[in-house]
Amino acid sequence: MSAPDLRTAIREALAEELERDAAVVLLGGCGEDPGGALGYLRERFGPERVLGAPSSGLALAGAAYGAAVAGLRPVFELASADLITLAMDGLVNRAAKFWHVSGGQGTVPLVARAAVGAGCRRGAIDSQSPCSWLQGVPGLKIAFPSSPAEARGLLKGAIRDDNPVVFLEHRRLRFARSAKGPVPEPDGEAIPLGGARVARAGRDLTIVSAGGSVSDALDAADLLAGDGVDAEVLDLRTLRPLDLEAVLESVARTNRLLAVEEGPRLGGWAAGLLGLVAERALHDLDDAWTLTMAELPIPYSPTLEDALLADAGSIVAGVRARLGLAPGVG
Amino acid sequence: MSAPDLRTAIREALAEELERDAAVVLLGGCGEDPGGALGYLRERFGPERVLGAPSSGLALAGAAYGAAVAGLRPVFELASADLITLAMDGLVNRAAKFWHVSGGQGTVPLVARAAVGAGCRRGAIDSQSPCSWLQGVPGLKIAFPSSPAEARGLLKGAIRDDNPVVFLEHRRLRFARSAKGPVPEPDGEAIPLGGARVARAGRDLTIVSAGGSVSDALDAADLLAGDGVDAEVLDLRTLRPLDLEAVLESVARTNRLLAVEEGPRLGGWAAGLLGLVAERALHDLDDAWTLTMAELPIPYSPTLEDALLADAGSIVAGVRARLGLAPGVG
Amino acid sequence: MPGLGAAQPEHATAGYLGAYGRMLLIRRFEAAMERLRALGEVQGPIHPYAGREAVAVGVCMALEPADYVSGHDHGHGHALAKGTDPEALAAELLGRETGVCGGRAGAASVIDLQNGLIGCHGTVGGSIAAAVGAGLAAGRRGRVAVAFFGGPSADLGYFHECMGIAAVRRLPVVLVCERDLHAERARGIAGADVAGRAAAHGMPSQVVDGDDLWAVRAAAAAAVARARSGEGPTLLECRARGLDEDSGGAGTMPRDPLAGARERLLADGVAADVLQELERGVEAELDRAVDRALAAPHPDPAGALATEFSPAR
Amino acid sequence: MPGLGAAQPEHATAGYLGAYGRMLLIRRFEAAMERLRALGEVQGPIHPYAGREAVAVGVCMALEPADYVSGHDHGHGHALAKGTDPEALAAELLGRETGVCGGRAGAASVIDLQNGLIGCHGTVGGSIAAAVGAGLAAGRRGRVAVAFFGGPSADLGYFHECMGIAAVRRLPVVLVCERDLHAERARGIAGADVAGRAAAHGMPSQVVDGDDLWAVRAAAAAAVARARSGEGPTLLECRARGLDEDSGGAGTMPRDPLAGARERLLADGVAADVLQELERGVEAELDRAVDRALAAPHPDPAGALATEFSPAR
Ligand SMILES: Cc1ncc(C[n+]2csc(CCOP(=O)(O)OP(=O)(O)O)c2C)c(N)n1
Ligand SMILES: Cc1ncc(C[n+]2csc(CCOP(=O)(O)OP(=O)(O)O)c2C)c(N)n1
Ligand SMILES: [Mg+2]
Ligand SMILES: [Mg+2]
């Protein structure tokens, strides 16, 4: 079975969950429609399961929360993750709080899908990573798949999860046909949210990443192997909950930690991860650093955008510099 | 001159800036009005300088951005920091981006004021710290004063700053009449944003905090002195920009770092600060940890809310445990 | 709470008698909570519902128990109107483990799913989104979803965006703008036309005398019938004049909805001693509820603060 | 750009001749950028403005250079109508250092403060908030602020919340809903009544033939005069039928606003050779602008990515 592209992966996951559970409904769909799916799914499942709605993040998130409280499992789509800014009251103040505030009376099983990520010349307001806006919200899960196959399994896991989930679909994954590294779960199965994945085993250095950057880390690991550096690559899969134990276990073996994030350093998950590891296992660490973006909005100019974004090459260069290896070795 | 309470401090700062610069206007004011100020100021400066507006975070933030681009210096008020969720598009996608996206054509000198903080039995949706939602947004400053006197100086600094600023007024400061620790700036002067403040000098441990928690840290430092632990207390004042150099300088002397944050650990600024320090000065650190809240919404029940919040006592207990001191010594 | 029973659609005086009891319960409950607040027993804010009782109770008379309701920050009024047990609600405001939300919510955010109360919403306008969302689910089961919200909501995005969705999808939703004209005057807001704003979304609307239980129930019954038959949403603007702060509660204001309901029942032939017995019953029930709530344990932080997430399905 | 001059309020044919030139410039500019996009020179998205030129140009004819305009994601149309230099705009889309925003913005977010363009807004409805905010400043200086936005904005919170603020404060604002009925049909949206929604906020509104430069200019002039004299905001719903995808640009559709303007000018007595000379001038200016933009340097990451904040005042 050949690995799916992102659109196919998303469409299949949605179709299978709509088929499996009559409570699942799709809302919205005026955006980039990364699954390319909504027209097809509306035809197959009808307008009561696949509902058009104005592209209004405020009301969509609020209504999805109300629908979930009342027993549906809504999946709604924001045209772009930058528009999560409009959906924050529903996600943060309502969906994330309901289970606790109600004293466990009910849950809010909604999924907010959004295209995310820089590198596509979309400019400052259509390229942002929303991870830092949301990671500090208890009660809200963030899934950030690293390949089409992962997206398929994690979307199914997100829809089956009883908690609200923001599901981020990195734009650069659209060009990826196959998952890098092993995909341990058989195709078509849901991946439960919360566990990190060892995308590549190694002994010298742990590179932690998520979403579109994981394949850069894997490429970098291949290049570093030529330098004699055996890098382990961890794919976090979800940023909340965060599988800190998996990172600690890896760092206990490698003693070096690099976190690669597509986003600014200050306030980002990568620096936070270093802090959590330092707090728990300071003396396991020989070195720890991050590779992130500069503290700047993402510029439209291709020259500037490329300069701002990390890739496999900059990961390799960073590791070489940090380990004191001669540049260009290997 | 006696130190002001928070309401007086805010009202005076607003009045002085309205007086000083005709471009300053106040928008909104349907909220808790921590300055208790808007009625008085409207009478003094007239309805063209102190404008009522519906309590709509979406339009207020968007309109403040437009007004700032067109030459005003708007200060608007959200009833509560939890409602920053409604103002995110204007703050994050517009105000924070304008200077860079315009190629430096203009700036967005707005200030968004909001009451923030737990401990007042306001429940999960009226007690949150918004720091983690905003700290990862390049171009947006976050000021978080630690006392009424600091609030006065920092609000004046925020209004004079050419960049957009979120200004957080901690509810517990309302009960504080005086600033703890030295206030180096003479009363009435603006404090420029960006520099941390040594609230208490010490040699054994650096406690970093911001907002309402700084006075807890100072109380804890007094108690720890009885144990023979000489703690330095750093008041960050702003969470973006973050004065990392001040933290590094302190940690280079004390070799121990504790960051105290009123908010969850995952995604919070405290863990991120540890990470930034680990990245730059891992080998200066003998120990580093955070004191934050559990990963939970803030419960209404006073019993549960008190259990969730740190105070001077829990800071002391944490330090004693971490340093291996017998509990109750001193 | 026998004798108070959740408000039910009924056309005899009997239904209104129970409804009057529930209005009285809301009024007395609030006063009791304010007293406990002055004593430091209730520590959180309480947004008063006195003067609006006819709105929540009149609307809930037109509903079935399984119908959904979302409230705004005056949550205790909506909860009691929809049938929440006063003891569980008092315990909630007291922050006790036996509270309807285990003491986690407080007054402004009460949730009581068993009685169809999907939540109360401090964010102005948030209740509208919740009910419109619940309307998506309600239609499948022949249920109706009702949002209560204040006059200030009509200026905000939630109101308009959600009216648009409800109208386009013909959702079984009733939007109840419960205007406290007294509170609005105190805030310096001019009396805007709320009902008229529904026209922008092609939604029918009606201005209702929010001080008159009978008028509210009649308007709500028509809107609920419309919703349940699949014809779509309705906006009701219920104008309550609010209690004058000086009036000191029930009975002293000519427009006090509680006093008005009592007079109407007397005029309709209900005997004074029947009313008095009902009133004594409400007082006794309430006293018992408050006493029990005060005796209930505080939540134990150890267990309560254990898990962030609901266990995966 | 001599010969094209920013659209100015003028009542002679001469004003419309210049305006026609600017409409043509928008149409040709967009076609040139699409060609460069096919070649990979312009890498970002371009939201087409073809078929709406009469709206931006007709409205900007009624404005002074110092008046404020905010646009939506079809930014190049609004920029050129307000007077942005085509060379600086082409360089912007090409991501060059000489771009009007130094290559930082791209087409959807163009800002040109010197020409009063306070920004273009990808967030549907965002342009409305920007103009209403600018209206707060504009009033002090006798200026007017105009928002352009698409039909889908009328369903969203920004539209209603901002109309409320503009109406209550009588701001000198003109809200121009520029509906592309062709695009809406393609998206499966039924033609809603946008102008009617202003009534909910007590704001006057008008449906305007957005394909007719003269009609747009007349409606805009009245709304701008009303705003400037302190009477408050107006909503204009300009309905453009949009170009049929098959029509292949100017001249082939009876309702093409560009062809319509040309015919009207001929009918009003402008000589054909005057028009042809104008058209050749536009083409020549555009070619020169594009050539220069293509020759401009890319920004240098070293300098461009230096500071996060504007230096404190
Ligand atoms: C979106 C939002 N803005 C502002 C506030 C602050 N606030 C709390 S109550 C209130 C006004 C009263 O609103 P509401 O209770 O809906 O109206 P009422 O029925 O009391 O007239 C405001 C502005 C809020 N809770 N939510
Ligand atoms: C708030 C928001 N929701 C969704 C989107 C995604 N989106 C981009 S264009 C578009 C539809 C067209 O809107 P607009 O350009 O305003 O209308 P047009 O003039 O093209 O008809 C949508 C829904 C967005 N940019 N902002
Ligand atoms: Mg209220
Ligand atoms: Mg468009």
Tab-separated table of N, CA, C and O in Angstrom, chain B residues 98-99 101-107, chain D residues 100-101 111-114 117:
chain	number	residue	atom	x	y	z
B	98	PHE	N	2.475	45.371	12.042
B	98	PHE	CA	2.445	46.536	11.158
B	98	PHE	C	3.824	47.122	10.870
B	98	PHE	O	4.152	47.428	9.716
B	99	TRP	N	4.624	47.293	11.891
B	99	TRP	CA	5.914	47.950	11.666
B	99	TRP	C	6.759	47.165	10.669
B	99	TRP	O	7.317	47.728	9.731
B	101	VAL	N	5.668	44.613	8.535
B	101	VAL	CA	5.012	44.366	7.254
B	101	VAL	C	5.007	45.634	6.401
B	101	VAL	O	5.105	45.578	5.182
B	102	SER	N	4.908	46.790	7.042
B	102	SER	CA	4.892	48.030	6.269
B	102	SER	C	6.296	48.426	5.823
B	102	SER	O	6.464	49.460	5.178
B	103	GLY	N	7.283	47.640	6.193
B	103	GLY	CA	8.649	48.025	5.868
B	103	GLY	C	9.076	49.277	6.635
B	103	GLY	O	9.859	50.089	6.132
B	104	GLY	N	8.539	49.427	7.851
B	104	GLY	CA	8.947	50.558	8.685
B	104	GLY	C	8.245	51.864	8.369
B	104	GLY	O	8.657	52.917	8.850
B	105	GLN	N	7.142	51.810	7.599
B	105	GLN	CA	6.434	53.069	7.285
B	105	GLN	C	5.807	53.717	8.503
B	105	GLN	O	5.669	54.932	8.571
B	106	GLY	N	5.369	52.911	9.438
B	106	GLY	CA	4.677	53.472	10.593
B	106	GLY	C	4.656	52.489	11.740
B	106	GLY	O	5.112	51.343	11.612
B	107	THR	N	4.148	52.951	12.862
B	107	THR	CA	4.102	52.110	14.051
B	107	THR	C	2.676	52.093	14.608
B	107	THR	O	1.817	52.849	14.156
D	100	VAL	N	6.844	48.798	-2.111
D	100	VAL	CA	6.255	49.847	-1.277
D	100	VAL	C	6.380	49.499	0.207
D	100	VAL	O	6.464	50.389	1.050
D	101	CYS	N	6.442	48.217	0.520
D	101	CYS	CA	6.693	47.779	1.902
D	101	CYS	C	8.029	47.045	1.995
D	101	CYS	O	8.221	46.171	2.862
D	111	ILE	N	0.602	48.143	2.347
D	111	ILE	CA	0.427	49.363	3.129
D	111	ILE	C	1.157	50.476	2.378
D	111	ILE	O	2.267	50.260	1.902
D	112	ASP	N	0.521	51.629	2.271
D	112	ASP	CA	1.161	52.769	1.612
D	112	ASP	C	0.685	54.034	2.312
D	112	ASP	O	-0.205	54.734	1.828
D	113	LEU	N	1.279	54.304	3.455
D	113	LEU	CA	0.786	55.397	4.296
D	113	LEU	C	0.848	56.743	3.585
D	113	LEU	O	-0.022	57.586	3.770
D	114	GLN	N	1.875	56.947	2.788
D	114	GLN	CA	2.008	58.223	2.082
D	114	GLN	C	0.803	58.524	1.214
D	114	GLN	O	0.456	59.677	1.004
D	117	LEU	N	-3.152	54.726	2.248
D	117	LEU	CA	-3.577	53.324	2.324
D	117	LEU	C	-3.051	52.743	3.630
D	117	LEU	O	-1.876	52.403	3.748
